[in-house]
CSV table of N, CA, C and O in Angstrom, one decimal:
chain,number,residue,atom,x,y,z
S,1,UNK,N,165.2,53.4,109.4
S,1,UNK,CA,165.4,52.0,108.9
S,1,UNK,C,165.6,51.9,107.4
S,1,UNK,O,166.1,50.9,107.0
S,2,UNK,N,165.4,52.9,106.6
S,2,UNK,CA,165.1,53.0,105.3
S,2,UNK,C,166.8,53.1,104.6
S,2,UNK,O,167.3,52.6,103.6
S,3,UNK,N,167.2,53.8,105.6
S,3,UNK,CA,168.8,53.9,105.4
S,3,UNK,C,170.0,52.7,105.4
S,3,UNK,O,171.0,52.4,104.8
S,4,UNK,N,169.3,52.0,106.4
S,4,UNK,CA,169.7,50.3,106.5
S,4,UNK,C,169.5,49.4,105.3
S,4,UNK,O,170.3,48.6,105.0
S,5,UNK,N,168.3,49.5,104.7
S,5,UNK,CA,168.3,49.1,103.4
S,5,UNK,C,169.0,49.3,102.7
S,5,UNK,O,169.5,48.3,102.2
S,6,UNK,N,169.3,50.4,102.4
S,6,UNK,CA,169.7,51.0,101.5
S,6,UNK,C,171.5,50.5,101.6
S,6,UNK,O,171.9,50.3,100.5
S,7,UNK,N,172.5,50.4,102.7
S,7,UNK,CA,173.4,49.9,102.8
S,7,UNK,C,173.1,48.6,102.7
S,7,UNK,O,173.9,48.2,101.9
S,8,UNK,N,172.4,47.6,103.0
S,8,UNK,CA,172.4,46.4,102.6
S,8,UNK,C,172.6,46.2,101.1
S,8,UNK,O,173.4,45.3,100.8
S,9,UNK,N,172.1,46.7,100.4
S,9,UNK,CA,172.1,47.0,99.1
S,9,UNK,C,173.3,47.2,98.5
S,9,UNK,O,173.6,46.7,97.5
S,10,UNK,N,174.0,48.2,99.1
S,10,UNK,CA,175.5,47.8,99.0
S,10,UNK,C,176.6,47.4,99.8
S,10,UNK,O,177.7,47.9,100.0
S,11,UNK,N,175.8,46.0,100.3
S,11,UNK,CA,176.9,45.0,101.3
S,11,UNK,C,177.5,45.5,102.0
S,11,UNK,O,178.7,45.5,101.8
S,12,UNK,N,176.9,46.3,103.3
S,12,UNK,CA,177.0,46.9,104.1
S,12,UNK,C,176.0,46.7,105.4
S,12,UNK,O,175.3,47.6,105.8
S,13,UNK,N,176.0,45.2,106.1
S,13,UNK,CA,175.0,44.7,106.9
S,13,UNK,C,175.2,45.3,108.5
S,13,UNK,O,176.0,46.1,109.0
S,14,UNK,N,174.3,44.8,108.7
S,14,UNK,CA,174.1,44.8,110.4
S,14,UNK,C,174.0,43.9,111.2
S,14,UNK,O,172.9,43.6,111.6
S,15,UNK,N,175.1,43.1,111.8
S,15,UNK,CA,174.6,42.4,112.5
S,15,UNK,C,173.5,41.8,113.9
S,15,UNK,O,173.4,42.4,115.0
S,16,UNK,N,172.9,40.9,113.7
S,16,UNK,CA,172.5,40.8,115.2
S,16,UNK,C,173.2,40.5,116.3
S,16,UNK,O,173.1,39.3,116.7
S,17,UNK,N,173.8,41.3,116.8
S,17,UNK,CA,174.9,41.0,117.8
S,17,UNK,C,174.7,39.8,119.0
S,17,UNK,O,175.5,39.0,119.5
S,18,UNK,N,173.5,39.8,119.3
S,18,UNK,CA,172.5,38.9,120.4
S,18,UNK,C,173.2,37.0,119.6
S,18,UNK,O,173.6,36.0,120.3
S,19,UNK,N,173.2,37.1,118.3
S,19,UNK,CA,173.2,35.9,117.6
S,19,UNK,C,174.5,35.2,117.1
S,19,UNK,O,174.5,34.0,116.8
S,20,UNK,N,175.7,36.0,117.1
S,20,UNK,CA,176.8,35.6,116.4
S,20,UNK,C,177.7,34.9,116.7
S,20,UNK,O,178.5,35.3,117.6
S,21,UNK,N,177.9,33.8,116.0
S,21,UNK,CA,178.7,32.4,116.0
S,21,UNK,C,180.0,32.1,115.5
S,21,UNK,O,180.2,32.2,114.3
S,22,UNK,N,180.9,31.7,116.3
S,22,UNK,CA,182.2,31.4,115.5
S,22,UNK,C,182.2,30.1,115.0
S,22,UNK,O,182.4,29.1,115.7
S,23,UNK,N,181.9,30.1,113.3
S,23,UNK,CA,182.3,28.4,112.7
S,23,UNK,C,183.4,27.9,112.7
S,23,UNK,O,183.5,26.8,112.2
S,24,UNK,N,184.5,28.6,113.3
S,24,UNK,CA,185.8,27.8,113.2
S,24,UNK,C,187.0,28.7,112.1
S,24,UNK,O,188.2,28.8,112.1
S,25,UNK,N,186.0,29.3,111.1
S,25,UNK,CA,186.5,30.1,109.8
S,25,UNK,C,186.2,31.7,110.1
S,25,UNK,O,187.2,32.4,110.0
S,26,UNK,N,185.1,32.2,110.4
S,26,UNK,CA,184.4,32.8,110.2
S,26,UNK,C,183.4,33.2,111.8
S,26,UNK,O,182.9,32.4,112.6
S,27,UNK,N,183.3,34.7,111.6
S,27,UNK,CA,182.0,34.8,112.7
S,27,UNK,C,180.7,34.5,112.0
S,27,UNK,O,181.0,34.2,110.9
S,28,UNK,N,179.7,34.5,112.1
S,28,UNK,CA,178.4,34.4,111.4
S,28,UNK,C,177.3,34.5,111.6
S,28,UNK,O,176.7,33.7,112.3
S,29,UNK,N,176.7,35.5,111.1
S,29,UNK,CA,175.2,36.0,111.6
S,29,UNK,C,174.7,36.2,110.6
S,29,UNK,O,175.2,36.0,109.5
S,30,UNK,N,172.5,36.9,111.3
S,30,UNK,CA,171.9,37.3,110.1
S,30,UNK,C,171.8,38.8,110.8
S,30,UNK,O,171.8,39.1,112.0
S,31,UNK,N,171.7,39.5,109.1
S,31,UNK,CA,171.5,40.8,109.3
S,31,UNK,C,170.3,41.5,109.9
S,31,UNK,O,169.2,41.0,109.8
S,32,UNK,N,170.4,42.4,110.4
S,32,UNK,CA,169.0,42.9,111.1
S,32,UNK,C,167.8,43.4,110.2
S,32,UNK,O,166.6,43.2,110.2
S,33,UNK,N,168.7,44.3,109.2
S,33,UNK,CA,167.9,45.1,108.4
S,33,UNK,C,167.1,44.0,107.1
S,33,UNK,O,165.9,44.2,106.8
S,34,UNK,N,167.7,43.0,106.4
S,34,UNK,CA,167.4,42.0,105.5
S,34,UNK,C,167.5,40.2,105.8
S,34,UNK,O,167.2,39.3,105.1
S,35,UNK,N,168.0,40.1,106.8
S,35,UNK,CA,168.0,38.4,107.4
S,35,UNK,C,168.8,38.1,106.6
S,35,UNK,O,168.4,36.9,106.4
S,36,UNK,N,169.4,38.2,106.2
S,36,UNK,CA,170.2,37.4,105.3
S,36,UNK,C,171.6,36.9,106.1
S,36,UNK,O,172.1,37.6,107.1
S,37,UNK,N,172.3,35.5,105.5
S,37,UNK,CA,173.4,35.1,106.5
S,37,UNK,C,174.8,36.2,106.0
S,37,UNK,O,175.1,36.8,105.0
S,38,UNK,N,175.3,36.2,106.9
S,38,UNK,CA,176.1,37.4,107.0
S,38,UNK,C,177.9,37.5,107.4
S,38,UNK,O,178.2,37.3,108.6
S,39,UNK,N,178.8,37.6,106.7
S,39,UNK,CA,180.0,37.5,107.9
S,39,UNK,C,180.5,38.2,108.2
S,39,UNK,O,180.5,39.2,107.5
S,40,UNK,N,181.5,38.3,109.4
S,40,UNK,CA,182.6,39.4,109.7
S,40,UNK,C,183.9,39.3,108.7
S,40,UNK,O,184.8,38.4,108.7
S,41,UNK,N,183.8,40.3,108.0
S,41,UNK,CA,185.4,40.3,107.0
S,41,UNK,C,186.7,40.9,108.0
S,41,UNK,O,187.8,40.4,108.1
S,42,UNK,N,186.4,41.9,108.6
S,42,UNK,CA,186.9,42.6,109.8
S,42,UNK,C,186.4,43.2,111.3
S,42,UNK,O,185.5,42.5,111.9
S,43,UNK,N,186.6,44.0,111.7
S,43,UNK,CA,186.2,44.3,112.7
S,43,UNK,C,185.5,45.5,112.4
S,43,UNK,O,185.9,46.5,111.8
S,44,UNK,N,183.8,45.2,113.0
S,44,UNK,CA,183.2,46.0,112.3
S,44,UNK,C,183.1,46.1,110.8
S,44,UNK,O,182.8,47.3,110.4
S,45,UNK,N,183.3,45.3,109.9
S,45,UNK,CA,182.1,45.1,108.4
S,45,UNK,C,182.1,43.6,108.3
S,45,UNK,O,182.9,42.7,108.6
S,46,UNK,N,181.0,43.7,107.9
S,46,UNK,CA,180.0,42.6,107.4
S,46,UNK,C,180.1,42.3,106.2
S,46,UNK,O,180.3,43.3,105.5
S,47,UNK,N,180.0,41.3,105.8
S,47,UNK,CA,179.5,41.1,103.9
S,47,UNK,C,178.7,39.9,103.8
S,47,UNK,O,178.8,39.1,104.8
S,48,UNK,N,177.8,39.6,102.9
S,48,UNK,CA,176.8,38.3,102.7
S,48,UNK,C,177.8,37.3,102.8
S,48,UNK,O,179.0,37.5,102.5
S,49,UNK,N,177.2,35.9,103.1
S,49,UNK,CA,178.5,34.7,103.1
S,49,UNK,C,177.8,34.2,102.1
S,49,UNK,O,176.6,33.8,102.3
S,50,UNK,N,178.5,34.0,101.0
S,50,UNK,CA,178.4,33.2,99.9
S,50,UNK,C,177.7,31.4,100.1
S,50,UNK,O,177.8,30.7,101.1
S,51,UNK,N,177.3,31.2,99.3
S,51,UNK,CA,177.0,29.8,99.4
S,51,UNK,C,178.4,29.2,99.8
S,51,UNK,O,178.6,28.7,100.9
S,52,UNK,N,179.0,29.2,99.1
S,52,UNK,CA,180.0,28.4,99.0
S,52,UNK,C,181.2,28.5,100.3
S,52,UNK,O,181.9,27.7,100.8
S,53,UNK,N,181.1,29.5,100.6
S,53,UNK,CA,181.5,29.9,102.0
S,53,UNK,C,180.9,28.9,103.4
S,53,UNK,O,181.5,28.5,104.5
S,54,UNK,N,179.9,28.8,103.0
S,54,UNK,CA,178.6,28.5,104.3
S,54,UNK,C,178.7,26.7,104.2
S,54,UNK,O,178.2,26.1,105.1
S,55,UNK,N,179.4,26.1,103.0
S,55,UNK,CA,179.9,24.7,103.0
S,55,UNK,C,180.8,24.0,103.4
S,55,UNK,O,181.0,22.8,103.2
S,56,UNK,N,181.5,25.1,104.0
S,56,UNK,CA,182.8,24.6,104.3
S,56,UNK,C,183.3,25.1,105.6
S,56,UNK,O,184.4,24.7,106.0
């Protein structure tokens, strides 16, 4: 798990697959390894969703 950190660290998440939502924009989850909200850029990678992302 220590290794998972360590990619989150450099915006490299994990989704919770069990949880993820299409807003219309965007898929959207929290990451497994840090909770943090999360998006799909492609298939298969993740990046944090910005505040400003998550308002619109």
């Amino acid at each position: 798990m220590v290794f998972y950190r360590v990619l989150c660290m450099f915006n490299r998440h994990r989704p919770d697959r069990d949880r993820v939502r299409w807003t219309g924009l965007n898929y959207v989850a929290d990451c497994k390894v840090c909770h943090q909200r999360i998006r799909r850029i492609s298939k298969g990678r993740w990046s944090l969703l910005r505040q400003s992302e998550s308002e619109s």
